Coordinates of C-alpha atoms in Angstrom, one line a residue:
X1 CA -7.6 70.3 11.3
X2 CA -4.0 72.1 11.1
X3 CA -3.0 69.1 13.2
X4 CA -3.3 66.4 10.9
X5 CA -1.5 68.2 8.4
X6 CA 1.5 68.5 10.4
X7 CA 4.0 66.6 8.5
X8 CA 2.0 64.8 5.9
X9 CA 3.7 63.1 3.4
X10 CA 3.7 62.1 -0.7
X11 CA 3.9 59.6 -2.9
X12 CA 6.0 59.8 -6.5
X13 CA 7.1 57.3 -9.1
X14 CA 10.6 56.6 -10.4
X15 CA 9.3 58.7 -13.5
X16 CA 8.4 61.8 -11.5
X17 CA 11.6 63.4 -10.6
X18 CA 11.7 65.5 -13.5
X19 CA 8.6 66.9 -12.0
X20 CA 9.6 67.6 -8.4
X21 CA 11.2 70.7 -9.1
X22 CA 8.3 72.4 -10.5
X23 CA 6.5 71.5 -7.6
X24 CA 9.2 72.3 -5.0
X25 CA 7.7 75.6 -4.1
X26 CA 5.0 74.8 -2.3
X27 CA 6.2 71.2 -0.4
X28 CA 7.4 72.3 3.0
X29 CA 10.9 71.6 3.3
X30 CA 11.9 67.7 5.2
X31 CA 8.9 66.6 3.7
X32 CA 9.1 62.7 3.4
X33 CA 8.3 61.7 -0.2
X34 CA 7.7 58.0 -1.1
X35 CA 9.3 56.5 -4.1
X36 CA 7.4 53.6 -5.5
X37 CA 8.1 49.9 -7.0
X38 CA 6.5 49.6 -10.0
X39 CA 7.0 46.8 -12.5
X40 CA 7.5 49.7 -15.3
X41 CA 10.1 51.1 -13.4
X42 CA 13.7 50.0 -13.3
X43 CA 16.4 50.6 -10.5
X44 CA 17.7 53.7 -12.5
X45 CA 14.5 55.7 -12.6
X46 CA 13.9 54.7 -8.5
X47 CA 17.4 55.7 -8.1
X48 CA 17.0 59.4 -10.2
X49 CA 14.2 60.2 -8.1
X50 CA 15.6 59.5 -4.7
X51 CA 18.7 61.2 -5.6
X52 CA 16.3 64.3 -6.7
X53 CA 14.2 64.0 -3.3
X54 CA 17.2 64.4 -1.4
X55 CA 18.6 67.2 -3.7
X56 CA 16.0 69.4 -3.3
X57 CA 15.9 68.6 0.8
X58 CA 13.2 66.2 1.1
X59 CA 13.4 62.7 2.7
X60 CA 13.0 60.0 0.6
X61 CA 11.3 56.8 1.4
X62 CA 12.1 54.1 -1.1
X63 CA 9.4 51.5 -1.3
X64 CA 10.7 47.7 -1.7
X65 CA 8.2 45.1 -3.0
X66 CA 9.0 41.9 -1.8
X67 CA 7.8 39.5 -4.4
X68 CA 9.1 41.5 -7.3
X69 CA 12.5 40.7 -5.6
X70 CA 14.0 38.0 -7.7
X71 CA 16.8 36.7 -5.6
X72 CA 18.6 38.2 -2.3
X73 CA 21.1 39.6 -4.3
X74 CA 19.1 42.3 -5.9
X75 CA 17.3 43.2 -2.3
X76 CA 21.2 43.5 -1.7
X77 CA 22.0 45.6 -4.4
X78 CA 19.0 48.0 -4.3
X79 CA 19.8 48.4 -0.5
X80 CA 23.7 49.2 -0.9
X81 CA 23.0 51.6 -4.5
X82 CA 21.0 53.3 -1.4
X83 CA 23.2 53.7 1.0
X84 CA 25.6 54.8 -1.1
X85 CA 23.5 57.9 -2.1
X86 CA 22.6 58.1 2.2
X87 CA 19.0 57.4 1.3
X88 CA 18.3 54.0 3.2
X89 CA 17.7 55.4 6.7
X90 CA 13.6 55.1 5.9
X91 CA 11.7 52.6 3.3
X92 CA 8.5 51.2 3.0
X93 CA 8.3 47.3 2.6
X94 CA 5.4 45.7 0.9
X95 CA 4.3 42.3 -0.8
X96 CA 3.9 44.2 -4.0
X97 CA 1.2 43.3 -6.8
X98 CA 2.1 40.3 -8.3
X99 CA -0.1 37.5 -6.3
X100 CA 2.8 34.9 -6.6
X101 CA 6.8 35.7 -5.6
X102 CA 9.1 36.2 -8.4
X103 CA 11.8 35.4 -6.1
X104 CA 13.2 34.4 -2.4
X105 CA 10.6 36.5 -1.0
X106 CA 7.0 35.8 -0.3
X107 CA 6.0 39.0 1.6
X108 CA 7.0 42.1 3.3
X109 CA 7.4 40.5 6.5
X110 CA 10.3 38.3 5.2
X111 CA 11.8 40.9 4.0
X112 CA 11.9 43.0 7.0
X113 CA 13.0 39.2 9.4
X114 CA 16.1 39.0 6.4
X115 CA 18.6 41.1 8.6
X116 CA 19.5 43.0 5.1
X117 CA 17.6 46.2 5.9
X118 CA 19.5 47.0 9.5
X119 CA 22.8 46.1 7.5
X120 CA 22.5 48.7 5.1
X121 CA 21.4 51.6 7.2
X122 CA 17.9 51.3 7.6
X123 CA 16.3 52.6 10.6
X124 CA 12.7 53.4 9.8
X125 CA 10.3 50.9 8.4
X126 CA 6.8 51.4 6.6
X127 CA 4.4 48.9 6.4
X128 CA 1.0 48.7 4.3
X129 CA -2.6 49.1 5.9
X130 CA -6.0 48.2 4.2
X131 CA -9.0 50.2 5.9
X132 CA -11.4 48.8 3.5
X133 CA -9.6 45.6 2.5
X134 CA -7.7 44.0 -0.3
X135 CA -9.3 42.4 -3.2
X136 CA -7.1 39.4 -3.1
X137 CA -6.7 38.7 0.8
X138 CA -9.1 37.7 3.3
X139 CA -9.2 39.9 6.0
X140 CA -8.1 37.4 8.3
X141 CA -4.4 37.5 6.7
X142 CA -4.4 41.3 6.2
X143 CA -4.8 41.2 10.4
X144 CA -2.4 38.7 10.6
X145 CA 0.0 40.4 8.6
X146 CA -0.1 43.3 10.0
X147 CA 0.1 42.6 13.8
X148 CA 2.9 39.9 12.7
X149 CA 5.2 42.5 11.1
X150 CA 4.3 45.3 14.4
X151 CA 5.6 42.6 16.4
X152 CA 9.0 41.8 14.3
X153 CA 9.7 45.9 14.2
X154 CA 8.8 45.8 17.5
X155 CA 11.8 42.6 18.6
X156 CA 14.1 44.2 16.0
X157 CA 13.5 47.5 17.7
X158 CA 12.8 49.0 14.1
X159 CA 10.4 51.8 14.5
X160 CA 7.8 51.8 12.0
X161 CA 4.3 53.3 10.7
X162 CA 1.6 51.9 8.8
X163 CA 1.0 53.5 5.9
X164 CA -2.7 53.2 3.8
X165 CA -4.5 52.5 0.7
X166 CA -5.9 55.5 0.0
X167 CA -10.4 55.2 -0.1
X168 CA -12.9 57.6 -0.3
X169 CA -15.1 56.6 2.9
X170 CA -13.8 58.0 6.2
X171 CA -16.1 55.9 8.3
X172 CA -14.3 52.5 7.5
X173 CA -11.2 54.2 8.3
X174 CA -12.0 55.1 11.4
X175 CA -13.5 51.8 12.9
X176 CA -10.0 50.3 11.4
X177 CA -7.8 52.8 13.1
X178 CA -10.1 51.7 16.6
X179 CA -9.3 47.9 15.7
X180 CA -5.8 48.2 15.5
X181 CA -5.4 49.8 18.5
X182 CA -7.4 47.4 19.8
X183 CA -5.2 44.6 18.7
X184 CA -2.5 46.7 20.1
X185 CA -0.8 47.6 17.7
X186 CA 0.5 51.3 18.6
X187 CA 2.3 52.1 15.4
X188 CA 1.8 55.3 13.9
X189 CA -0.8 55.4 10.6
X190 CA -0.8 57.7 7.6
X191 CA -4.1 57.5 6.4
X192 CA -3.9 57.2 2.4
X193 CA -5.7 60.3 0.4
X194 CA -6.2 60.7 -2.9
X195 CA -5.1 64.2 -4.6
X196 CA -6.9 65.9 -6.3
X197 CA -7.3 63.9 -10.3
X198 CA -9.9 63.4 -12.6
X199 CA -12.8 61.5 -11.4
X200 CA -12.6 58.7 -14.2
X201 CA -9.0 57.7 -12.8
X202 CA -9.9 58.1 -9.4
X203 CA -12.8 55.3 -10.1
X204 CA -10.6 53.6 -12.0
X205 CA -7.5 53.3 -9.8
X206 CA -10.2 52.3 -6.8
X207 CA -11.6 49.8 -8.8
X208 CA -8.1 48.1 -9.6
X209 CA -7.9 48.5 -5.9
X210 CA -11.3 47.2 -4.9
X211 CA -11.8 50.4 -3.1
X212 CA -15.6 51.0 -2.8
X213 CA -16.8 53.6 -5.0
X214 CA -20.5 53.0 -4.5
X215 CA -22.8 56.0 -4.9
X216 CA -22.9 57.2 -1.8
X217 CA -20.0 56.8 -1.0
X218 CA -18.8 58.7 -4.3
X219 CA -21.3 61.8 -2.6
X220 CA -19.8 61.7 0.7
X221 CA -16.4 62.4 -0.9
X222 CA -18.2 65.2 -3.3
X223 CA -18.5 63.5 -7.1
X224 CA -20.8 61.9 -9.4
X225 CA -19.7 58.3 -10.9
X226 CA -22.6 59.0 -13.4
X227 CA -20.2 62.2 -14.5
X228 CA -16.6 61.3 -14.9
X229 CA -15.6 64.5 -16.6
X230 CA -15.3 66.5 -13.5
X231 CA -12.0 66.4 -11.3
X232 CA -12.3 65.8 -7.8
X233 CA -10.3 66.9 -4.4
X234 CA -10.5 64.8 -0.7
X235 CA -12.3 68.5 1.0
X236 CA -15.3 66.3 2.2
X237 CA -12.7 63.0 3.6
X238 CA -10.0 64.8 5.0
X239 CA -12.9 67.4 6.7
X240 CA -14.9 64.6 8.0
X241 CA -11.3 62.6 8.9
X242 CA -10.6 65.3 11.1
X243 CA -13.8 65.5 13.1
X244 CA -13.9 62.1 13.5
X245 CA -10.7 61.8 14.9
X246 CA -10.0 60.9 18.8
X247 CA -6.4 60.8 19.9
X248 CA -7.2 58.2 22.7
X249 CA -9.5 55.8 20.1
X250 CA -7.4 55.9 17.1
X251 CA -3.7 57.5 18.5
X252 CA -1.6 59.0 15.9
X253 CA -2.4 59.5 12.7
X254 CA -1.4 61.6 9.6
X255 CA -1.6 61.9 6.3
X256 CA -0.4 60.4 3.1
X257 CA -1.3 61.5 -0.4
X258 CA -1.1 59.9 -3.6
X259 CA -0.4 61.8 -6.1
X260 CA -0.7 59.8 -9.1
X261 CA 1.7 61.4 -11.4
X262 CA 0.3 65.1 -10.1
X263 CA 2.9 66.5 -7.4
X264 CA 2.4 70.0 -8.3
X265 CA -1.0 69.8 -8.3
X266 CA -1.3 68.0 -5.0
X267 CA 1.5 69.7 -3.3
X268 CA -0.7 72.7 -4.3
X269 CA -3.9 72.2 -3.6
X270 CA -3.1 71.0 -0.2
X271 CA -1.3 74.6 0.4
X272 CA -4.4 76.1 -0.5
X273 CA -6.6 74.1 1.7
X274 CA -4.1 74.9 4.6
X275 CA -5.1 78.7 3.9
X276 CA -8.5 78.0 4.1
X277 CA -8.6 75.9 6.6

């Protein structure tokens, strides 16, 4: 169990950085904190909270979204505002929401074959994963996808990982980590886990995400969707991740949480769960 914990990391928005200092006391220090792309963000907020990720000795991971890109220039000028601040050694690239480009960039992958990432300092790259599938693309093109941009980091000698949608079913997870090893793709995975929120957003942010929610699914991960009062933690998933794990079938794999605006509480409750074990 300890093991999967061992350098998990978390997931803020550009309007979050006032809250990382409360929280900074119990998220281990080098922890690598994601910082997203969100169409009600602008390049100030996503700048503040990388600057305050790396002030309080975390590593930041800026996210890119490709088709919220509107021409080169601002890929450009989000890479170099990077740089500047030494931040742009890891990102995450991903297509983004909106289901048509508003710019010179269709997806992640065109992103990543643009030569602009290596130019401005960036040596790690994240890529998206969908255990339990995308609402808006086959599954076909989610496997394409994926093994297409393993095999560019792999040519441009870009280490990467592939980081998750976050569900509440452990058993899909699993026979997806098996597939894409079987596909050969050897990339590291952070499985995607909800922290601990209300039950009514957790529904709703899985709905938005087509994540199943289904009643027994919903009892495996220990709520009720018929009672969307309570709040609800990921015990039951990350304790049935970890027994269901095996090295040799699924290779390596950690853990990424979503924190949904609650880093304190997260970064908390998964100090507490470390005690208990």
């Amino acid at each position: 169990m300890e093991t999967l914990f061992n350098d998990f990391s978390l997931e803020m928005t550009g309007k979050d950085a006032g809250k990382l200092e409360e929280a900074r006391d119990t998220i281990p220090p080098g922890t690598r904190i994601n910082v997203t792309f969100l169409e009600n963000e602008d390049g100030r907020q996503r700048l503040d909270a990388v600057r305050a990720v790396k002030r309080f000795g975390y590593v930041p991971v800026p996210h890119i979204s490709a088709r919220r890109l509107r021409s080169h220039d601002l890929l450009e000028e989000y890479l170099s505002a990077l740089a500047a601040e030494d931040a742009s050694d890891n990102v995450l690239v991903i297509a983004g929401d909106p289901t048509e480009s508003l710019g010179p960039f269709d997806d992640s992958l065109a992103v990543i074959k643009s030569g602009m990432l290596q130019q401005y300092g960036v040596r790690h790259v994240g890529v998206g994963g969908y255990p339990e599938g995308h609402p808006a693309i086959s599954e076909s093109a989610l496997w394409s996808a994926l093994e297409g941009k393993a095999a560019t980091l792999g040519q441009l000698g870009l280490p990467g990982v592939v980081i998750t949608q976050f569900g509440f079913d452990v058993d899909p997870v699993l026979k997806w980590l098996e597939a894409v090893r079987e596909r050969g793709i050897d990339l590291p995975v952070r499985i995607g886990v909800p922290g601990p929120a209300g039950v009514r957003r957790l529904v709703t942010m899985a709905g938005r995400l087509g994540v199943g929610t289904s009643t027994g699914i919903a009892k495996k991960y220990g709520f009720s969707i018929t009672n969307l009062m309570g709040t609800a933690g990921p015990d039951k998933f990350i304790r049935a991740l970890a027994d269901g794990l095996d090295p040799e079938r699924h290779g390596e794999v950690k853990l990424h949480f979503y924190t949904f605006g609650g880093l304190k509480a997260t970064s908390e409750w998964i100090a507490e769960f470390r005690r208990g074990g």
